[in-house]
mmCIF file of C-alpha atoms and ligand atoms in Angstrom:
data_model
loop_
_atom_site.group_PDB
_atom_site.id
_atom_site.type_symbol
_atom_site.label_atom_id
_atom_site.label_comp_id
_atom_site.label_asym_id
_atom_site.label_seq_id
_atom_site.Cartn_x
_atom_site.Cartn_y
_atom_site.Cartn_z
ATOM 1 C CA UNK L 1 0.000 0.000 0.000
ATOM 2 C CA UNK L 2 1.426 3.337 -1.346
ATOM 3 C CA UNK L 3 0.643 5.860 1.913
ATOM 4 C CA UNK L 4 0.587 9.143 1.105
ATOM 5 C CA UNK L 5 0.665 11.762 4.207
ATOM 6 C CA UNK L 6 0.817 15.474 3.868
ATOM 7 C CA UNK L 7 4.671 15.581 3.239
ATOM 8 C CA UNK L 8 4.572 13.204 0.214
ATOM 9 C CA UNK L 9 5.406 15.212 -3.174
ATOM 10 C CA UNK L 10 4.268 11.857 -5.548
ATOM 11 C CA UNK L 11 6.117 12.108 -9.238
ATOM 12 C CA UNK L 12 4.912 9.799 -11.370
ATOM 13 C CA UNK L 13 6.177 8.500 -14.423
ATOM 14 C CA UNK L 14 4.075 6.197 -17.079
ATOM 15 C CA UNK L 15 4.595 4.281 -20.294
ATOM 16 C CA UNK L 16 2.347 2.348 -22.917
ATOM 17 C CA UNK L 17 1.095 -0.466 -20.321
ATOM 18 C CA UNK L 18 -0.958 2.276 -18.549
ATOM 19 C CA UNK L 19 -2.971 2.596 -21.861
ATOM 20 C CA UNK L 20 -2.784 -1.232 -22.598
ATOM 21 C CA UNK L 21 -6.155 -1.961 -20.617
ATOM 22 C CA UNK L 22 -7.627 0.956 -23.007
ATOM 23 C CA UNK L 23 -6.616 -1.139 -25.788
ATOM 24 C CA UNK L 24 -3.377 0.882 -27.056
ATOM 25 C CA UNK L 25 -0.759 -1.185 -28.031
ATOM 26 C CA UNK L 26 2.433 -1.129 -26.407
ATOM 27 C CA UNK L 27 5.792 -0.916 -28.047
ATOM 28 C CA UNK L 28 6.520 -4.315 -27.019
ATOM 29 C CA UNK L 29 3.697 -6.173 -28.652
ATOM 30 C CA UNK L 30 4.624 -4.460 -31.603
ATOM 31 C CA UNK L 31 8.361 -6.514 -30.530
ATOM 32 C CA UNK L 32 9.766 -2.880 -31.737
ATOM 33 C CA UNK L 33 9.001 -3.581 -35.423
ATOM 34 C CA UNK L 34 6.799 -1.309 -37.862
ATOM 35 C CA UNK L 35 6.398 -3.486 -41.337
ATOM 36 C CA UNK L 36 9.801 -5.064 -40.390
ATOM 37 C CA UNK L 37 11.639 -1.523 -39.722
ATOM 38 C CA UNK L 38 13.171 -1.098 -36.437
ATOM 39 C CA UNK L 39 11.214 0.981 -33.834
ATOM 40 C CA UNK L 40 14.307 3.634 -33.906
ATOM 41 C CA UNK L 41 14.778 3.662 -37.001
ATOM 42 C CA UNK L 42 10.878 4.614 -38.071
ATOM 43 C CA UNK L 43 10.157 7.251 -34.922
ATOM 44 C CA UNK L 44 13.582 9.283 -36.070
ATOM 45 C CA UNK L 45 14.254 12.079 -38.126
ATOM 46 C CA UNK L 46 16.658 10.250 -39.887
ATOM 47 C CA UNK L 47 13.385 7.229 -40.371
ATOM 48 C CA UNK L 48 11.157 10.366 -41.587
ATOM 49 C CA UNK L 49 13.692 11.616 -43.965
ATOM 50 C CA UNK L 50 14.288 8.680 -45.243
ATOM 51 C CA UNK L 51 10.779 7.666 -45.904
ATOM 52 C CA UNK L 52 8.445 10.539 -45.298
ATOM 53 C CA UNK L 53 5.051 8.326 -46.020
ATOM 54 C CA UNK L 54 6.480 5.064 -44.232
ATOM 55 C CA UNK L 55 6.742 6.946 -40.736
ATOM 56 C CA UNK L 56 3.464 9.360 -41.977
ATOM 57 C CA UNK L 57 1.517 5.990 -42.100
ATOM 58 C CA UNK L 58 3.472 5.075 -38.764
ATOM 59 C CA UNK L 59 1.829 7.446 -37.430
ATOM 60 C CA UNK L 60 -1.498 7.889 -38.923
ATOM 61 C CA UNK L 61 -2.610 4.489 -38.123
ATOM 62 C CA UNK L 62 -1.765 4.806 -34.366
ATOM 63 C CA UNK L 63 -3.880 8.139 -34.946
ATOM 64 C CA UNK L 64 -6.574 6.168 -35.975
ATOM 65 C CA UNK L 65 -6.421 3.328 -33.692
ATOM 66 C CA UNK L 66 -6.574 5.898 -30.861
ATOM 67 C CA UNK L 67 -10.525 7.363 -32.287
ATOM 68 C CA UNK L 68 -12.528 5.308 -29.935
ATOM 69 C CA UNK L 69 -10.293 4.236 -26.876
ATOM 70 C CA UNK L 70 -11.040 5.251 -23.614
ATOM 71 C CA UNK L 71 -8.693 6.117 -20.545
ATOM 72 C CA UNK L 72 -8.870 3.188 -17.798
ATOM 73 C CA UNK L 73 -9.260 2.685 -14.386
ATOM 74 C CA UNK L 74 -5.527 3.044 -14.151
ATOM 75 C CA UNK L 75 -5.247 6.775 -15.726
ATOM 76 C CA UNK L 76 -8.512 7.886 -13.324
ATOM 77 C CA UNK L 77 -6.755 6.308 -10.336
ATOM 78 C CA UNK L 78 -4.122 9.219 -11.051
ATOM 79 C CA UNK L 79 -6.368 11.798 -11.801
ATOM 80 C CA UNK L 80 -8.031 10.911 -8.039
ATOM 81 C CA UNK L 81 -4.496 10.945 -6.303
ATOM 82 C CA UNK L 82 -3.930 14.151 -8.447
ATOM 83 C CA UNK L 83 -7.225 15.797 -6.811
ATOM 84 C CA UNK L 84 -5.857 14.793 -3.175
ATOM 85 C CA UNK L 85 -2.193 16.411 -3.819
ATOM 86 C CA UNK L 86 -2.684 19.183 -5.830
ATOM 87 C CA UNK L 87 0.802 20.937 -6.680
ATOM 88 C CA UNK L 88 2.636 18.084 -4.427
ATOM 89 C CA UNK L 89 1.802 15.983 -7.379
ATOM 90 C CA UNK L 90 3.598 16.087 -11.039
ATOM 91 C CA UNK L 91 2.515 13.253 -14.170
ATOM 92 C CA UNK L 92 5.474 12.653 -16.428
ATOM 93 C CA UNK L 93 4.244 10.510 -19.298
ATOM 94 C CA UNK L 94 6.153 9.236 -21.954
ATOM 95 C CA UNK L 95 3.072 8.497 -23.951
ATOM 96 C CA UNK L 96 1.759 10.439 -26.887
ATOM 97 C CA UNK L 97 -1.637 8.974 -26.769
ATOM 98 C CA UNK L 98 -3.541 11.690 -24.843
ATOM 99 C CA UNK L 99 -5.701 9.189 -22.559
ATOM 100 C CA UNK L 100 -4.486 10.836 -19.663
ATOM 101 C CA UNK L 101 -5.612 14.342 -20.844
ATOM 102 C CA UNK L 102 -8.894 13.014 -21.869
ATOM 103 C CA UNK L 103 -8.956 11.471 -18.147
ATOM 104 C CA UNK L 104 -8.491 14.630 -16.925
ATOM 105 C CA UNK L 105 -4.776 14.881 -15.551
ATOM 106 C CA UNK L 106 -3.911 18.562 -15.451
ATOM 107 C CA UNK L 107 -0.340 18.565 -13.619
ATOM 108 C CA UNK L 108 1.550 16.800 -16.636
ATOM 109 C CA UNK L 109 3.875 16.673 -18.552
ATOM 110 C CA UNK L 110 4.354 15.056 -21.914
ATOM 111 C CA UNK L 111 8.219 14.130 -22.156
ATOM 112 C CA UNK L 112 7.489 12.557 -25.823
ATOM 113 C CA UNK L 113 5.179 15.101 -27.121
ATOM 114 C CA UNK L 114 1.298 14.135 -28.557
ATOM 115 C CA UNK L 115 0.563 12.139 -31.703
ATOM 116 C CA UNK L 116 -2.516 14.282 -32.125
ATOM 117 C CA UNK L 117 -0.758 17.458 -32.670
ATOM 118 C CA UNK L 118 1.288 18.163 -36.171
ATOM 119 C CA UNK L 119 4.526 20.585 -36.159
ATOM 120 C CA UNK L 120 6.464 22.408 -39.551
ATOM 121 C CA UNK L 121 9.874 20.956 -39.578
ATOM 122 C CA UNK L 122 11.047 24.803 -40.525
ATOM 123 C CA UNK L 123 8.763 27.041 -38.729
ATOM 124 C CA UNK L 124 7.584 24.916 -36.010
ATOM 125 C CA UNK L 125 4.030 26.275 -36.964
ATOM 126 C CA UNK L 126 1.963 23.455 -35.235
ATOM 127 C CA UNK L 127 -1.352 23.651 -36.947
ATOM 128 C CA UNK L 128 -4.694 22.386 -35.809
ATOM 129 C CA UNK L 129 -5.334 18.728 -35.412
ATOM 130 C CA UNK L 130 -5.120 17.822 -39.262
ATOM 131 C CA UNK L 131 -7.051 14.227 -38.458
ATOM 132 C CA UNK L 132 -8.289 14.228 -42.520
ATOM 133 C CA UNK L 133 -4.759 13.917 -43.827
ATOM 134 C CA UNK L 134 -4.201 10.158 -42.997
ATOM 135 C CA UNK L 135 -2.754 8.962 -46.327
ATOM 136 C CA UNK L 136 -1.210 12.226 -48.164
ATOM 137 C CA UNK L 137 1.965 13.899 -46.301
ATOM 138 C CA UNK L 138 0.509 17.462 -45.611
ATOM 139 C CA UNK L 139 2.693 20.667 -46.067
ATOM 140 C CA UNK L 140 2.680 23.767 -43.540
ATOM 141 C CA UNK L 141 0.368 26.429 -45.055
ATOM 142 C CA UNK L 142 3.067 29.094 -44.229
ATOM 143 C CA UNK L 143 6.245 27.887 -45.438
ATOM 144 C CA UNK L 144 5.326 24.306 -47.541
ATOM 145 C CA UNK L 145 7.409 22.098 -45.824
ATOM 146 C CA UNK L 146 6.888 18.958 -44.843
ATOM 147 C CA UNK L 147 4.631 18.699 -41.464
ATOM 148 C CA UNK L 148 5.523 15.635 -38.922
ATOM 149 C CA UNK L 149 3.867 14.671 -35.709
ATOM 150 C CA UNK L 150 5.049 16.844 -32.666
ATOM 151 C CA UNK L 151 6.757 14.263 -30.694
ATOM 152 C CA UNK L 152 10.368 13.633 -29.624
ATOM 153 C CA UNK L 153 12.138 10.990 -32.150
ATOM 154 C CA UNK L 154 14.943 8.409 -31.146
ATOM 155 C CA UNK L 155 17.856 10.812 -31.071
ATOM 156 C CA UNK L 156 15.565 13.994 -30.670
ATOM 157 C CA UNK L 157 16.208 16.065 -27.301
ATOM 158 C CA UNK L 158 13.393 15.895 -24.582
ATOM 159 C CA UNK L 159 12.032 19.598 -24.703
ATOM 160 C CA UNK L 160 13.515 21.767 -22.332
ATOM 161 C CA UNK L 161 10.444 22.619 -20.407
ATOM 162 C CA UNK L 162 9.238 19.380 -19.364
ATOM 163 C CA UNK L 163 12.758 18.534 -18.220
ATOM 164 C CA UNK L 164 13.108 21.561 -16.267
ATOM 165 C CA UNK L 165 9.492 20.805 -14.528
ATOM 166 C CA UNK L 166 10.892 17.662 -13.506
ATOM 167 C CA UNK L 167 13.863 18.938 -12.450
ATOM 168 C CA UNK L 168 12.169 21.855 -10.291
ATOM 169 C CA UNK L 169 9.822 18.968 -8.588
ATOM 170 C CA UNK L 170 12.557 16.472 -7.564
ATOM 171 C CA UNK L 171 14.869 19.491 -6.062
ATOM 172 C CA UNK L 172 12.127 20.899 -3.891
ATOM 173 C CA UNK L 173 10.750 17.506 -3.032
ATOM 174 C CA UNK L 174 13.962 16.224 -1.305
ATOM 175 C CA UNK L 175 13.266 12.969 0.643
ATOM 176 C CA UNK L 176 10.030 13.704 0.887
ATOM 177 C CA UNK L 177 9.471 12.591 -2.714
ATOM 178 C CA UNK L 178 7.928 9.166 -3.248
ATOM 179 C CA UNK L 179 8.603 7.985 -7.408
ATOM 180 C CA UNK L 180 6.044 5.931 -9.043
ATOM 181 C CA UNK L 181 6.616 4.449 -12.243
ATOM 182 C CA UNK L 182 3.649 2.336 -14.318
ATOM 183 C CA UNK L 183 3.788 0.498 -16.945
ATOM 184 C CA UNK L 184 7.253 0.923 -18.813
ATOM 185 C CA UNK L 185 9.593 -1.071 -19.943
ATOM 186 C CA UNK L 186 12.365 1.201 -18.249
ATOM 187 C CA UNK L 187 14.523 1.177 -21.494
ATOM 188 C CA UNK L 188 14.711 4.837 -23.637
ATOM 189 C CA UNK L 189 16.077 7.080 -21.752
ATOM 190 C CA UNK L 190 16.265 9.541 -19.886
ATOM 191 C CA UNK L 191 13.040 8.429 -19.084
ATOM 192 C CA UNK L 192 14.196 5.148 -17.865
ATOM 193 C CA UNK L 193 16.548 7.246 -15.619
ATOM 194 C CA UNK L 194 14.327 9.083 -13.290
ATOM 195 C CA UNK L 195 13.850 6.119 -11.153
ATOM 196 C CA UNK L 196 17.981 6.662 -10.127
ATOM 197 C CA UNK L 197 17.462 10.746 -9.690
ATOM 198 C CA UNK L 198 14.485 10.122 -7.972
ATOM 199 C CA UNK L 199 16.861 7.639 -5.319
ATOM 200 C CA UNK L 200 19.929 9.902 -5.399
ATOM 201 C CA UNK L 201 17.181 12.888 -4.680
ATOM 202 C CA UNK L 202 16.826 10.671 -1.568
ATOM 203 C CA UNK L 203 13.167 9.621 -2.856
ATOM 204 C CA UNK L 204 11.917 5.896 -2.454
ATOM 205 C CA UNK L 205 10.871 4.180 -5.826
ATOM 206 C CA UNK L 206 7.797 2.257 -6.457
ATOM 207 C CA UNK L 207 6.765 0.082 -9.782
ATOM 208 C CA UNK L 208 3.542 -0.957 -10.774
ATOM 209 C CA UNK L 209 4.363 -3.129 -14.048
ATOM 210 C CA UNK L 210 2.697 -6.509 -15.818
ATOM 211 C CA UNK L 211 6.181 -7.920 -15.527
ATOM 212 C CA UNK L 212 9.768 -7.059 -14.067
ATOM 213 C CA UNK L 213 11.779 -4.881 -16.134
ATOM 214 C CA UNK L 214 15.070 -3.779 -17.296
ATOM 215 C CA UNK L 215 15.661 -1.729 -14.336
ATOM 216 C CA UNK L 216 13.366 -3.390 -11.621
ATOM 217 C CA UNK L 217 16.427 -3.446 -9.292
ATOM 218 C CA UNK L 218 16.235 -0.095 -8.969
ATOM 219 C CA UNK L 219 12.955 0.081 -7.312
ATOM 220 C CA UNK L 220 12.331 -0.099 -3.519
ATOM 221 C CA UNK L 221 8.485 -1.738 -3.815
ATOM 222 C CA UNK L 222 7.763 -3.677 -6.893
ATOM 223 C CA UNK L 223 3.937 -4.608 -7.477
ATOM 224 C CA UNK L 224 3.304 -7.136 -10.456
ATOM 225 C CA UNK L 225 -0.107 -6.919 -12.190
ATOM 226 C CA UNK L 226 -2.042 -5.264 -14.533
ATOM 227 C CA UNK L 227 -2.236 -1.315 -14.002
ATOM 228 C CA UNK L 228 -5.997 -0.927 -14.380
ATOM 229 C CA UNK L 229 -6.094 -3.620 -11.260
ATOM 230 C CA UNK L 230 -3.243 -2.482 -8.980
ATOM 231 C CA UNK L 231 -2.884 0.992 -9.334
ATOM 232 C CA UNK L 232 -6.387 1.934 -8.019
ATOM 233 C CA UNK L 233 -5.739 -0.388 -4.900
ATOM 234 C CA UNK L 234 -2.858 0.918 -4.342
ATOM 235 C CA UNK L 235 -3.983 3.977 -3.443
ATOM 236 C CA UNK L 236 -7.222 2.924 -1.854
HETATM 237 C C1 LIG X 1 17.761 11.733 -26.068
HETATM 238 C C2 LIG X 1 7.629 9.068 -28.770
HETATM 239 C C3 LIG X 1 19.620 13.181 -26.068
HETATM 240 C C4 LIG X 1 7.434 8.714 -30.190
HETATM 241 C C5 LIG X 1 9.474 7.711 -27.913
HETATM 242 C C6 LIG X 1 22.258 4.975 -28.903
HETATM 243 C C7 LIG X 1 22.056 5.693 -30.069
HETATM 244 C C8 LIG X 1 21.173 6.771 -30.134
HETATM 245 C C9 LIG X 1 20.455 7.158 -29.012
HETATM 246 C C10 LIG X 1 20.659 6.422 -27.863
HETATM 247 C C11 LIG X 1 21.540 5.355 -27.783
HETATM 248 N N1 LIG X 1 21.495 4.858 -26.516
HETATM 249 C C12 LIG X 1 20.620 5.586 -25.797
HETATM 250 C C13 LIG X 1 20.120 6.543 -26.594
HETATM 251 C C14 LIG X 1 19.171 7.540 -26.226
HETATM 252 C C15 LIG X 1 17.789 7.082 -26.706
HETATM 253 C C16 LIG X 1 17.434 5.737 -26.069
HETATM 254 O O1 LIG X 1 17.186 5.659 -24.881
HETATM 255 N N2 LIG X 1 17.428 4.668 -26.903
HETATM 256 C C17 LIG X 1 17.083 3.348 -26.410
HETATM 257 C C18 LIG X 1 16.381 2.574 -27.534
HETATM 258 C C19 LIG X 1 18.369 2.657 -25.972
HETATM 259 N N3 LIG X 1 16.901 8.108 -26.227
HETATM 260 C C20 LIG X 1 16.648 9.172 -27.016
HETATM 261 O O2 LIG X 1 17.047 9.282 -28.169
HETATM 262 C C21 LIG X 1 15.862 10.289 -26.338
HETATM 263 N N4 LIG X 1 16.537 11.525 -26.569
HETATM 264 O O3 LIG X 1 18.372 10.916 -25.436
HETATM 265 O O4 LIG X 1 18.273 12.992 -26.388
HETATM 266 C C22 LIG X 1 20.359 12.678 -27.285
HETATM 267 C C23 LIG X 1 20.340 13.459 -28.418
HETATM 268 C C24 LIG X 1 21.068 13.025 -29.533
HETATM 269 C C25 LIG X 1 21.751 11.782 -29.528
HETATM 270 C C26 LIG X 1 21.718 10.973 -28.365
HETATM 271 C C27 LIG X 1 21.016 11.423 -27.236
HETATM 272 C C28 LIG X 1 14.469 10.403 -26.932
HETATM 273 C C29 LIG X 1 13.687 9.149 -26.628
HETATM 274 C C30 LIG X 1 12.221 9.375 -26.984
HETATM 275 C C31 LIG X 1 11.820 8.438 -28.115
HETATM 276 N N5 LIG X 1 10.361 8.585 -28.335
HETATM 277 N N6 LIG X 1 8.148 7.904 -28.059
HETATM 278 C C32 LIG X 1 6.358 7.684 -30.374
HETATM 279 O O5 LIG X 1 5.711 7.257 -29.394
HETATM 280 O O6 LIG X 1 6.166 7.300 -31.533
HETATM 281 S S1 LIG X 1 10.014 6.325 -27.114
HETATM 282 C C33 LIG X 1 8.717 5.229 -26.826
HETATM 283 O O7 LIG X 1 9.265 3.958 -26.439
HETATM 284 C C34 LIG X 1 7.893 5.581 -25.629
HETATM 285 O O8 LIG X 1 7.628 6.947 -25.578
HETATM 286 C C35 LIG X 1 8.679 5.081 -24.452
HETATM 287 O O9 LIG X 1 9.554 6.072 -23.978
HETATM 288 C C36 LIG X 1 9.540 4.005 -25.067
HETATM 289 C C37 LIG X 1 9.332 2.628 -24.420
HETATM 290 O O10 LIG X 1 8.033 2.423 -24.348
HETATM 291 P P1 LIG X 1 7.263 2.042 -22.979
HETATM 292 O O11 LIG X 1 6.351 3.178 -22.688
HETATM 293 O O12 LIG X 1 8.176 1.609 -21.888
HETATM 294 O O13 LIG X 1 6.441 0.829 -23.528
HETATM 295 P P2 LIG X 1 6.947 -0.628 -23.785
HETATM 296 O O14 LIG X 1 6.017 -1.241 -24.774
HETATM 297 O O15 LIG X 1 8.425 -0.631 -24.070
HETATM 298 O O16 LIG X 1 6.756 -1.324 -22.358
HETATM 299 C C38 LIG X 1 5.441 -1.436 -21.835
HETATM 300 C C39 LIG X 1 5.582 -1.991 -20.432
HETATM 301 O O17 LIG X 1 4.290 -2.032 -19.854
HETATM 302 C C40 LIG X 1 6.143 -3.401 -20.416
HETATM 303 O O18 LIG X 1 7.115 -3.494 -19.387
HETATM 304 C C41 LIG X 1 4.916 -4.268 -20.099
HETATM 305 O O19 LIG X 1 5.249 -5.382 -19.295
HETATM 306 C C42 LIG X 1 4.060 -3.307 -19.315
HETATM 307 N N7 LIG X 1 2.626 -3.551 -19.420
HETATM 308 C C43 LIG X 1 1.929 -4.024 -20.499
HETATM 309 N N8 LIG X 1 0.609 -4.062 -20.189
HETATM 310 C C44 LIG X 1 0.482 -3.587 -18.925
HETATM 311 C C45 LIG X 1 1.761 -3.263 -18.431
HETATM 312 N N9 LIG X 1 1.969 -2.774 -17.187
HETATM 313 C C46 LIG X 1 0.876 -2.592 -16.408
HETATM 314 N N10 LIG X 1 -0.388 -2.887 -16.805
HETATM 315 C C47 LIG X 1 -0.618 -3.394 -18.046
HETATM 316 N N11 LIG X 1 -1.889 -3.685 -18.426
HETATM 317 ZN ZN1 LIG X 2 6.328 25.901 -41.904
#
């Protein structure tokens, strides 16, 4: 049982098993292929240079698998602890799949960006939610270039914003902060990082996870089991 008492400054970081039980698949099921391309190699600018339609289509079908999922048990769980902590609470989510907007997280940040919005790779225009252009690469009305979804690519740097809300949260947290990570595979970084500054900030480290991951050792309480499940008792 995860206690919270009116010290606690929660940080919590989650990956694509939070929004498996919405029906989202993870990275894993997909083993880390796209039509027999490499994971990295399709979400990087190198992968959308390369092939501008391939990693268009990447991304347009995730689009449209994401039309009628729902957020789950597991993203409202947060949005209840979020309601109870108010600023002694921060979301990091490495997901670009909105559910936990739509669930109604407020204090969060999206370390990978959102599939749903569209950015100009020269003027960083990011125009309204282009949804009709699945097949056709669309061009920035302003400049013509070629428009790409607005997350952060294999090799990309984590915008400096969310990093620096992270960084602000740990620092004034001390050892009063308690780390929660939920359903990641713990392997891109720096993402998969925060669980060590969260222990060197003097912070103790829980996991909620379907199985144990690449860096379960660094985690003071492991709980095994699907998020939807075990994240809502362990804050009952
Ligand atoms: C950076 C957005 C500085 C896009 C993503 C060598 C060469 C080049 C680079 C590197 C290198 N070594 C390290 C790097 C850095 C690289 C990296 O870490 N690479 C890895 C592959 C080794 N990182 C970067 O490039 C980052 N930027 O470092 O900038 C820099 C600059 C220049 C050069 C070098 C460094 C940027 C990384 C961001 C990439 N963008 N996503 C998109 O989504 O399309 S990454 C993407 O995969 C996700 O966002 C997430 O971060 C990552 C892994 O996904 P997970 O969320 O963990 O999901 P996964 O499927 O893997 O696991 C799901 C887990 O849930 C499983 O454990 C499963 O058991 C569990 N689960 C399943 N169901 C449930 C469940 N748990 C609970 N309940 C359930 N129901
Ligand atoms: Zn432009």
């Amino acid at each position: 049982m995860l206690t919270l008492t009116d010290s606690t400054r929660l940080l919590v970081l989650t990956g694509a098993g939070i929004s498996a039980e919405s029906g989202v698949p993870t990275f894993r099921d997909a083993g880390g292929l796209w039509e027999g391309h490499r994971f990295e190699d399709v979400a990087s600018p190198e992968g959308f240079d390369a092939d501008p339609i391939l990693v268009w289509r990447f991304y347009s079908l995730r689009r449209r698998g994401l039309d009628n999922v729902k957020p789950n048990p597991a993203h409202h769980a947060l949005v209840e602890v979020e309601k109870r902590l108010g600023d002694r609470y921060l979301l990091v989510t490495q997901n670009v799949d909105g559910l936990h907007a739509a669930a109604g997280s407020k204090r969060m940040v999206e370390m990978h960006g959102n599939i749903n919005r569209t950015k100009c790779r020269r003027c960083r225009l990011t125009p309204f939610e282009d949804h009709k252009s699945y097949e056709e690469l669309p061009a920035c009305a302003e400049c013509g270039e070629l428009l790409r979804p607005d997350v952060v690519w294999f090799g990309e740097m984590i915008p400096r914003d969310a990093l620096a809300a992270i960084d602000g949260f740990v620092r004034a947290a001390g050892s009063n902060l308690v780390f929660l990570a939920v359903g990641t595979s713990g392997v891109v970084y720096p993402a998969a990082g925060l669980v060590d500054v969260a222990r060197s900030a003097g912070g103790t480290s829980w996991l909620v996870n379907a199985e144990r991951p690449a860096n379960v050792s660094q985690f003071d309480h492991v709980e095994i089991g699907p998020a939807g499940k075990v994240l809502p008792a362990l804050f009952a």
